[in-house]
Short mmCIF file of C-alpha atoms and ligand atoms in Angstrom, two decimals:
data_model
loop_
_atom_site.label_atom_id
_atom_site.label_comp_id
_atom_site.label_asym_id
_atom_site.label_seq_id
_atom_site.Cartn_x
_atom_site.Cartn_y
_atom_site.Cartn_z
CA MET A 1 60.91 111.38 138.88
CA THR A 2 61.03 111.94 135.17
CA ASP A 3 64.30 111.82 133.32
CA PHE A 4 64.20 115.00 131.31
CA ARG A 5 66.84 114.03 128.73
CA SER A 6 65.53 110.59 127.89
CA ASP A 7 61.87 111.66 128.03
CA GLY A 8 62.77 114.67 125.91
CA ALA A 9 64.41 112.45 123.31
CA LEU A 10 61.27 110.30 123.24
CA ALA A 11 59.03 113.33 122.85
CA LEU A 12 61.15 114.71 120.01
CA GLU A 13 61.16 111.33 118.33
CA TRP A 14 57.40 111.18 118.78
CA VAL A 15 56.92 114.53 117.04
CA ALA A 16 59.38 113.66 114.25
CA SER A 17 57.62 110.39 113.46
CA TYR A 18 54.19 112.05 113.80
CA LEU A 19 55.15 114.63 111.20
CA GLU A 20 56.41 111.85 108.92
CA ARG A 21 53.18 109.85 109.09
CA VAL A 22 50.60 112.62 109.57
CA GLY A 23 49.72 112.51 105.87
CA GLU A 24 48.47 108.95 106.31
CA LEU A 25 46.12 109.66 109.21
CA PRO A 26 42.45 110.57 108.66
CA VAL A 27 42.59 114.36 108.46
CA LEU A 28 39.30 115.03 110.22
CA SER A 29 38.96 113.25 113.53
CA GLN A 30 36.46 110.41 113.32
CA VAL A 31 35.54 110.20 117.01
CA GLU A 32 32.09 110.79 118.48
CA PRO A 33 31.56 113.76 120.83
CA GLY A 34 32.55 112.82 124.40
CA ALA A 35 34.60 109.77 123.35
CA ILE A 36 37.99 111.19 124.29
CA ARG A 37 36.86 112.36 127.68
CA ALA A 38 35.18 109.05 128.39
CA ALA A 39 38.40 107.19 127.61
CA LEU A 40 40.39 109.12 130.21
CA PRO A 41 40.23 108.98 134.03
CA ALA A 42 37.75 111.44 135.50
CA SER A 43 40.25 112.70 138.10
CA ALA A 44 43.96 113.46 138.24
CA PRO A 45 46.23 110.65 139.50
CA ASP A 46 47.15 110.58 143.18
CA GLU A 47 50.62 109.24 142.54
CA PRO A 48 53.23 110.41 139.99
CA GLU A 49 53.24 108.63 136.65
CA PRO A 50 56.13 108.35 134.19
CA PHE A 51 56.16 110.69 131.22
CA ALA A 52 56.12 107.62 128.99
CA ALA A 53 52.55 107.01 130.19
CA VAL A 54 51.58 110.41 128.80
CA LEU A 55 53.04 109.47 125.43
CA GLU A 56 51.22 106.13 125.50
CA ASP A 57 47.86 107.80 126.06
CA LEU A 58 48.70 110.38 123.44
CA ASP A 59 49.10 107.56 120.93
CA SER A 60 46.21 105.38 121.93
CA ILE A 61 43.59 107.88 123.09
CA LEU A 62 44.36 111.41 121.95
CA VAL A 63 45.65 110.90 118.40
CA PRO A 64 42.31 109.47 117.19
CA GLY A 65 40.70 112.61 118.63
CA LEU A 66 42.95 114.95 116.67
CA THR A 67 42.01 116.73 113.49
CA HIS A 68 45.38 116.90 111.84
CA TRP A 69 46.16 120.52 111.08
CA GLN A 70 49.70 119.40 110.22
CA SER A 71 48.41 117.12 107.48
CA PRO A 72 49.38 117.99 103.90
CA ARG A 73 45.76 117.17 103.03
CA PHE A 74 44.23 119.77 105.31
CA PHE A 75 42.49 122.28 103.02
CA ALA A 76 39.79 123.62 105.36
CA TYR A 77 39.37 127.14 106.83
CA PHE A 78 42.86 128.53 106.25
CA ALA A 79 45.37 125.71 106.21
CA THR A 80 48.39 126.30 108.44
CA THR A 81 51.82 124.87 109.15
CA GLY A 82 53.69 124.41 112.38
CA ALA A 83 57.06 124.30 110.61
CA GLU A 84 59.89 122.39 112.27
CA PRO A 85 62.02 125.40 113.33
CA GLY A 86 58.94 126.87 114.99
CA VAL A 87 58.16 123.56 116.72
CA LEU A 88 61.67 123.41 118.16
CA ALA A 89 61.49 127.04 119.22
CA GLU A 90 58.28 126.23 121.14
CA LEU A 91 60.28 123.68 123.13
CA LEU A 92 62.89 126.32 123.90
CA THR A 93 60.17 128.82 124.81
CA ALA A 94 58.65 126.43 127.33
CA GLY A 95 62.08 125.53 128.68
CA LEU A 96 62.95 129.17 129.20
CA ASN A 97 59.47 129.98 130.50
CA GLN A 98 59.97 133.71 130.20
CA VAL A 99 57.19 135.92 131.50
CA GLY A 100 57.43 139.25 129.76
CA ILE A 101 55.54 141.50 132.09
CA LEU A 102 58.13 144.28 131.93
CA TRP A 103 61.17 144.86 129.74
CA ARG A 104 63.44 144.01 132.71
CA THR A 105 61.72 140.67 133.34
CA SER A 106 63.05 139.56 129.96
CA PRO A 107 64.92 142.13 127.88
CA ALA A 108 65.60 139.45 125.25
CA LEU A 109 61.90 138.62 124.92
CA GLN A 110 60.88 142.22 124.41
CA GLU A 111 63.74 143.23 122.15
CA LEU A 112 63.50 140.10 120.00
CA GLU A 113 59.76 140.68 119.65
CA GLU A 114 60.36 144.24 118.50
CA LEU A 115 63.19 143.19 116.20
CA THR A 116 61.41 140.26 114.52
CA LEU A 117 58.35 142.38 113.92
CA ASP A 118 60.60 144.97 112.34
CA TRP A 119 62.13 142.26 110.12
CA LEU A 120 58.67 141.13 109.12
CA ARG A 121 57.55 144.72 108.56
CA GLN A 122 60.38 145.14 106.08
CA LEU A 123 59.56 141.83 104.40
CA VAL A 124 55.94 142.83 103.83
CA GLY A 125 56.92 146.31 102.69
CA LEU A 126 55.36 148.48 105.40
CA PRO A 127 56.96 151.84 106.23
CA ASP A 128 59.07 152.18 109.35
CA GLU A 129 56.54 154.25 111.27
CA PHE A 130 54.83 150.93 112.03
CA THR A 131 55.85 149.22 115.22
CA GLY A 132 54.42 145.93 116.27
CA HIS A 133 53.81 143.52 119.05
CA ILE A 134 52.55 139.95 119.11
CA GLU A 135 49.08 139.01 120.26
CA ASP A 136 47.74 135.49 120.67
CA THR A 137 45.17 135.84 117.88
CA ALA A 138 43.76 138.30 115.37
CA SER A 139 40.61 138.37 117.51
CA THR A 140 42.54 139.93 120.37
CA GLY A 141 44.30 142.25 117.91
CA VAL A 142 41.03 143.58 116.49
CA LEU A 143 39.60 144.00 119.98
CA ALA A 144 42.70 145.90 121.11
CA ALA A 145 42.65 148.15 118.05
CA VAL A 146 38.98 148.98 118.50
CA ILE A 147 39.52 149.69 122.20
CA VAL A 148 42.22 152.18 121.27
CA ALA A 149 40.06 153.75 118.55
CA ARG A 150 37.15 154.08 120.98
CA SER A 151 39.33 155.60 123.66
CA LEU A 152 40.16 158.41 121.22
CA GLN A 153 36.53 159.07 120.36
CA PRO A 154 34.35 157.84 123.20
CA ASP A 155 31.24 159.48 121.71
CA ARG A 156 31.38 157.35 118.58
CA ASN A 157 29.53 154.11 119.16
CA VAL A 158 29.69 152.50 115.75
CA LEU A 159 32.11 149.98 114.25
CA VAL A 160 32.10 149.54 110.48
CA CYS A 161 33.16 146.53 108.41
CA SER A 162 32.05 144.78 105.23
CA GLU A 163 29.35 142.16 105.12
CA HIS A 164 32.14 139.63 104.42
CA ALA A 165 34.45 140.69 107.25
CA HIS A 166 35.37 138.05 109.81
CA SER A 167 33.12 137.75 112.86
CA VAL A 168 35.94 139.13 115.03
CA GLY A 169 34.55 142.60 114.22
CA GLU A 170 31.11 141.60 115.40
CA LYS A 171 32.56 140.11 118.56
CA ALA A 172 34.59 143.24 119.30
CA ALA A 173 31.47 145.38 118.76
CA ARG A 174 29.45 143.18 121.09
CA LEU A 175 32.09 143.17 123.81
CA LEU A 176 32.48 146.94 123.65
CA GLY A 177 28.78 147.74 123.38
CA LEU A 178 29.15 149.21 119.88
CA GLU A 179 26.72 149.10 117.02
CA LEU A 180 28.10 147.09 114.10
CA ARG A 181 27.43 148.55 110.68
CA LYS A 182 27.98 146.11 107.84
CA VAL A 183 28.74 147.65 104.46
CA PRO A 184 27.43 145.91 101.33
CA THR A 185 29.97 144.58 98.82
CA ASP A 186 30.28 144.66 95.04
CA ASP A 187 30.25 141.74 92.62
CA ARG A 188 33.83 140.87 93.62
CA PHE A 189 32.88 140.77 97.32
CA ARG A 190 34.71 144.05 98.08
CA MET A 191 33.42 146.61 100.52
CA ARG A 192 31.77 149.47 98.60
CA PRO A 193 33.61 152.56 99.83
CA GLU A 194 30.88 154.96 98.68
CA LEU A 195 28.59 153.22 101.19
CA VAL A 196 30.99 153.57 104.12
CA HIS A 197 29.59 156.18 106.51
CA ALA A 198 32.34 156.77 108.99
CA GLU A 199 31.48 160.15 110.57
CA ASP A 200 29.96 158.54 113.65
CA ALA A 201 32.22 155.46 113.67
CA CYS A 202 35.17 155.03 116.02
CA ALA A 203 36.78 152.52 113.63
CA VAL A 204 36.46 150.93 110.22
CA ILE A 205 37.82 147.44 109.58
CA ALA A 206 38.92 146.79 105.99
CA THR A 207 39.94 143.25 105.10
CA ILE A 208 42.67 142.07 102.76
CA GLY A 209 41.82 138.41 102.28
CA THR A 210 38.33 137.85 103.69
CA THR A 211 37.68 134.54 105.36
CA GLY A 212 34.94 133.36 103.02
CA MET A 213 36.50 134.04 99.64
CA ALA A 214 39.75 136.01 100.29
CA SER A 215 38.38 139.13 98.64
CA VAL A 216 40.29 142.38 99.03
CA ASP A 217 38.54 145.55 100.17
CA PRO A 218 39.56 148.75 98.33
CA VAL A 219 41.78 149.99 101.13
CA PRO A 220 42.93 153.25 99.45
CA GLU A 221 39.33 154.44 99.02
CA VAL A 222 38.33 153.27 102.50
CA ALA A 223 41.40 155.09 103.88
CA ASP A 224 40.19 158.28 102.14
CA VAL A 225 36.80 157.96 103.81
CA CYS A 226 38.44 157.36 107.20
CA ALA A 227 40.80 160.31 106.76
CA GLU A 228 37.90 162.58 105.88
CA ALA A 229 35.89 161.44 108.91
CA GLY A 230 38.83 161.26 111.31
CA THR A 231 38.12 157.58 111.89
CA TRP A 232 40.56 154.84 112.88
CA LEU A 233 41.31 152.34 110.11
CA HIS A 234 42.20 148.78 111.02
CA VAL A 235 43.30 146.47 108.21
CA ASP A 236 42.58 142.83 108.90
CA ALA A 237 45.05 140.82 106.84
CA ALA A 238 45.09 137.87 109.23
CA TYR A 239 45.38 135.27 106.50
CA ALA A 240 46.64 137.10 103.43
CA GLY A 241 49.12 139.45 105.10
CA SER A 242 51.93 136.92 104.91
CA ALA A 243 51.64 137.01 101.11
CA ALA A 244 52.77 140.64 101.10
CA ILE A 245 56.31 139.28 101.21
CA LEU A 246 55.78 138.40 97.52
CA PRO A 247 56.61 141.48 95.42
CA GLU A 248 54.22 140.36 92.69
CA LEU A 249 51.31 140.48 95.17
CA ARG A 250 52.12 143.82 96.77
CA HIS A 251 49.47 145.58 94.69
CA GLN A 252 46.81 143.70 96.69
CA PHE A 253 48.03 145.56 99.75
CA ALA A 254 47.85 149.04 98.25
CA GLY A 255 46.84 151.56 100.87
CA TRP A 256 47.43 149.42 103.96
CA GLU A 257 50.31 151.71 104.89
CA ARG A 258 47.63 154.32 105.62
CA ALA A 259 46.05 152.18 108.32
CA ASP A 260 46.24 153.04 112.00
CA SER A 261 46.60 149.37 112.81
CA ILE A 262 47.13 146.15 110.87
CA GLY A 263 46.74 142.52 111.89
CA VAL A 264 48.62 139.62 110.26
CA ASN A 265 48.75 136.03 111.51
CA PRO A 266 52.10 134.30 110.92
CA HIS A 267 50.35 131.30 112.53
CA LYS A 268 48.12 131.11 109.46
CA TRP A 269 50.32 131.23 106.40
CA LEU A 270 53.92 131.77 107.47
CA GLY A 271 54.80 128.46 109.08
CA VAL A 272 54.73 129.65 112.68
CA PRO A 273 52.98 127.24 115.08
CA MET A 274 49.81 128.47 116.75
CA ASP A 275 49.70 131.07 118.23
CA CYS A 276 51.38 134.14 116.79
CA SER A 277 49.39 137.14 115.57
CA VAL A 278 51.10 140.40 114.71
CA LEU A 279 49.55 143.76 115.45
CA TRP A 280 51.34 146.69 113.86
CA THR A 281 50.39 150.26 114.47
CA SER A 282 51.50 153.65 113.23
CA ARG A 283 49.89 155.11 116.40
CA ARG A 284 51.83 153.48 119.18
CA ASP A 285 51.29 156.44 121.49
CA ALA A 286 47.56 155.92 121.24
CA PHE A 287 48.02 152.28 122.22
CA ARG A 288 50.14 153.34 125.16
CA ASP A 289 47.64 155.95 126.29
CA ALA A 290 44.87 153.35 126.17
CA PHE A 291 46.67 150.44 127.81
CA SER A 292 49.48 151.71 130.01
CA LEU A 293 48.74 151.05 133.64
CA VAL A 294 51.80 150.48 135.81
CA PRO A 295 50.98 149.89 139.47
CA GLU A 296 53.59 150.56 142.13
CA PHE A 297 54.76 146.95 142.38
CA LEU A 298 55.63 146.96 138.68
CA ARG A 299 57.50 150.26 138.58
CA SER A 300 61.11 149.97 137.46
CA PRO A 301 64.01 152.43 137.22
CA ASP A 302 64.61 151.89 133.48
CA ASP A 303 62.71 154.02 130.98
CA ALA A 304 61.78 151.21 128.59
CA VAL A 305 58.24 151.11 127.20
CA ASN A 306 57.08 147.69 128.32
CA LEU A 307 55.04 145.74 125.78
CA SER A 308 52.45 145.20 128.50
CA GLU A 309 51.82 148.96 128.24
CA VAL A 310 50.62 148.71 124.64
CA SER A 311 48.47 145.58 124.92
CA ILE A 312 45.81 143.93 127.06
CA PRO A 313 47.71 141.16 128.90
CA LEU A 314 50.36 141.83 131.49
CA GLY A 315 52.35 138.62 131.06
CA ARG A 316 53.43 137.57 127.59
CA ARG A 317 54.96 134.41 126.18
CA PHE A 318 58.25 134.39 124.32
CA ARG A 319 56.39 133.97 121.01
CA ALA A 320 58.97 135.96 119.07
CA LEU A 321 61.42 133.06 119.39
CA LYS A 322 59.43 130.84 117.04
CA LEU A 323 58.82 133.65 114.55
CA TRP A 324 62.54 134.45 114.63
CA ALA A 325 63.42 130.77 114.12
CA VAL A 326 61.08 130.45 111.13
CA LEU A 327 62.28 133.69 109.53
CA ARG A 328 65.90 132.60 109.94
CA CYS A 329 65.59 128.96 108.97
CA TYR A 330 63.54 129.63 105.82
CA GLY A 331 64.83 133.08 104.95
CA ARG A 332 62.89 135.38 102.69
CA THR A 333 63.53 133.19 99.66
CA GLY A 334 62.38 130.00 101.38
CA LEU A 335 59.13 131.60 102.49
CA GLU A 336 58.51 133.17 99.10
CA GLU A 337 59.04 129.81 97.44
CA ARG A 338 56.45 128.11 99.63
CA LEU A 339 53.83 130.81 99.25
CA ARG A 340 54.30 130.88 95.49
CA GLU A 341 53.89 127.12 95.37
CA HIS A 342 50.62 127.38 97.33
CA MET A 343 49.31 129.93 94.86
CA ARG A 344 50.36 127.70 91.97
CA LEU A 345 48.55 124.72 93.48
CA ALA A 346 45.40 126.78 94.08
CA GLU A 347 45.50 127.99 90.48
CA LEU A 348 45.91 124.43 89.25
CA PHE A 349 42.94 123.24 91.28
CA GLU A 350 40.87 126.17 90.06
CA GLY A 351 41.65 125.15 86.46
CA TRP A 352 40.52 121.57 87.07
CA VAL A 353 37.22 122.76 88.53
CA ARG A 354 36.68 125.24 85.73
CA ASP A 355 37.30 122.63 83.04
CA GLU A 356 35.01 120.00 84.53
CA PRO A 357 31.38 120.02 83.36
CA GLY A 358 28.97 120.23 86.28
CA TRP A 359 31.33 122.20 88.50
CA GLU A 360 31.87 125.93 88.82
CA VAL A 361 34.34 128.32 90.39
CA THR A 362 32.17 130.76 92.31
CA ALA A 363 34.47 133.61 93.31
CA PRO A 364 37.55 135.25 91.82
CA ARG A 365 40.57 133.39 93.16
CA HIS A 366 42.73 135.41 95.49
CA PHE A 367 45.88 134.14 97.16
CA SER A 368 45.64 130.38 97.76
CA LEU A 369 41.89 129.96 98.24
CA VAL A 370 39.46 128.50 95.71
CA CYS A 371 35.67 128.76 96.17
CA PHE A 372 33.60 126.40 94.08
CA ARG A 373 30.52 124.22 94.04
CA ARG A 374 28.96 121.41 92.13
CA GLU A 375 25.80 121.91 90.12
CA GLY A 376 22.82 121.09 92.27
CA SER A 377 21.18 122.18 95.49
CA ASP A 378 22.82 123.43 98.65
CA GLU A 379 21.88 120.14 100.28
CA ASP A 380 23.69 118.20 97.55
CA ASN A 381 26.84 120.25 98.09
CA GLU A 382 26.60 119.91 101.84
CA LEU A 383 26.21 116.17 101.57
CA LEU A 384 29.12 116.01 99.16
CA LEU A 385 31.37 117.87 101.59
CA GLU A 386 30.30 115.60 104.43
CA ARG A 387 31.16 112.50 102.44
CA VAL A 388 34.52 113.91 101.36
CA ASN A 389 35.45 114.81 104.93
CA GLU A 390 34.15 111.55 106.37
CA SER A 391 36.48 109.68 104.04
CA GLY A 392 39.35 111.09 106.09
CA GLU A 393 41.45 111.45 102.96
CA VAL A 394 41.21 115.24 102.83
CA PHE A 395 39.49 117.96 104.83
CA LEU A 396 37.77 120.95 103.22
CA SER A 397 35.32 123.47 104.63
CA HIS A 398 32.47 125.61 103.35
CA THR A 399 31.04 129.08 103.43
CA ARG A 400 27.92 130.81 102.19
CA PHE A 401 27.66 133.70 99.78
CA GLY A 402 25.39 134.68 96.91
CA ASP A 403 22.82 132.92 99.09
CA ARG A 404 24.37 129.58 98.20
CA TYR A 405 26.37 126.95 100.02
CA GLN A 406 29.96 127.12 98.76
CA LEU A 407 32.89 124.75 99.00
CA ARG A 408 36.35 126.09 99.79
CA LEU A 409 39.80 124.66 99.23
CA ALA A 410 42.59 126.59 100.94
CA VAL A 411 46.21 125.63 100.30
CA GLY A 412 48.47 126.68 103.15
CA SER A 413 50.51 123.78 104.48
CA PHE A 414 54.23 123.74 103.74
CA ARG A 415 53.83 119.96 103.43
CA THR A 416 51.18 120.01 100.69
CA THR A 417 52.27 118.78 97.27
CA GLU A 418 50.58 118.66 93.89
CA ASP A 419 49.68 115.02 94.60
CA ASP A 420 47.73 116.06 97.68
CA VAL A 421 45.74 118.65 95.74
CA ARG A 422 45.15 116.13 92.97
CA LEU A 423 43.87 113.67 95.58
CA ALA A 424 41.43 116.29 96.89
CA TRP A 425 40.03 116.75 93.39
CA ASP A 426 39.83 112.98 92.82
CA VAL A 427 37.99 112.46 96.12
CA LEU A 428 35.57 115.30 95.35
CA ARG A 429 34.73 113.85 91.94
CA ARG A 430 34.51 110.30 93.25
CA GLU A 431 32.10 111.26 96.02
CA ALA A 432 30.08 113.49 93.69
CA ALA A 433 29.68 110.57 91.28
CA ALA A 434 28.56 108.31 94.11
CA LEU A 435 25.84 110.67 95.32
N1 PLP B 501 40.40 137.76 110.44
C1 PLP B 501 40.38 137.00 109.34
C2 PLP B 501 40.30 137.65 107.99
C3 PLP B 501 40.41 135.60 109.47
O1 PLP B 501 40.36 134.84 108.37
C4 PLP B 501 40.46 135.02 110.75
C5 PLP B 501 40.49 133.56 110.91
O2 PLP B 501 40.43 132.81 109.99
C6 PLP B 501 40.48 135.87 111.87
C7 PLP B 501 40.45 137.23 111.67
C8 PLP B 501 40.52 135.31 113.25
O3 PLP B 501 41.79 134.84 113.52
P1 PLP B 501 42.22 134.34 114.98
O4 PLP B 501 41.83 132.89 115.03
O5 PLP B 501 43.70 134.54 115.02
O6 PLP B 501 41.49 135.16 115.97
#
């Protein structure tokens, strides 16, 4: 039998010391494909093992197979943070093991979810006609929004997004048998609203903070087109949405209050451990009409609207607890401070690249993402990135636009300091010189 208290203390100590030393570990895992699996038994044990054995294997076998998303030197994709209050709340969530299938199966789960999303709505400056619920990911959120949009206009078989929108739109279109229409962008990578034809579309996805270069679609103009055509507007602000808590960035979100639905991922840039994706809508009735299905065995005498009636899954985790913990333990000012610091660090890095002969910044900098490349061929840049990442000192990722291979540095970890960003620049220049 395991001893919950002493094993728990060991596990907490493990996490605390991991977070202390994570900056020293190679950011990108260095193992070969299949190595982790090969190092572990092929079948489950017949007899019980102590929890300590799990921790031992975590150290010796699994840690080398981790890419350290908690590292302050993680600059790839969109860097994230599982902040400590959120980590602790995950422990509580598992301990409580709530299954929110109906309001009555966990009134606290449902009401805290509604309350925290209302707190966050106020923080990001959305009007109070928006109500929200938590999905696992933005992918599920986009899919759910498009399902609702389609249910309102079943004859419209087109989904519209920009050529730089995230592939979640394409996936939703494929799953729902819709045609995907990609709208060309301007020289700042923004969807060109005059080219949005929405009359036959069930939904248009506009993005605030595209994945490649964090560009911002002209949401007010796209909203006009959607209003004219009677088409659902979903705003995908999965990454950048958290930055709407900063008053000085609010202008980037102009028009999003006209959306029918909006997705924001606190698990990307707000310190909440994976997974926690917010889906707000000003059309909750439409969500309920599309998703409510209450079989006899789930009927209850209360008249609460269960969150399972406005989303795809029946059972839901108590995800609101970690969002609540992060919002409380950082407060608005603490979160603002961190986001501002990330933007400052990105701006600093951008300046270094700009000032260095042989390097160029390749897209306007939005939020905390810098796109850049070194003079030379795509192959040279690809090789450079491989060498940088193989070093284990930092981890960056790439994208492609303007028909060229582009390097990206995204600041998003609450643990990242100026020294870490400086190191990234030093490693890039060192490896470029060695090519
Ligand atoms: N939308 C945008 C703009 C993104 O950048 C991403 C991921 O980076 C997604 C959607 C997908 O997010 P998720 O992993 O939560 O599905």
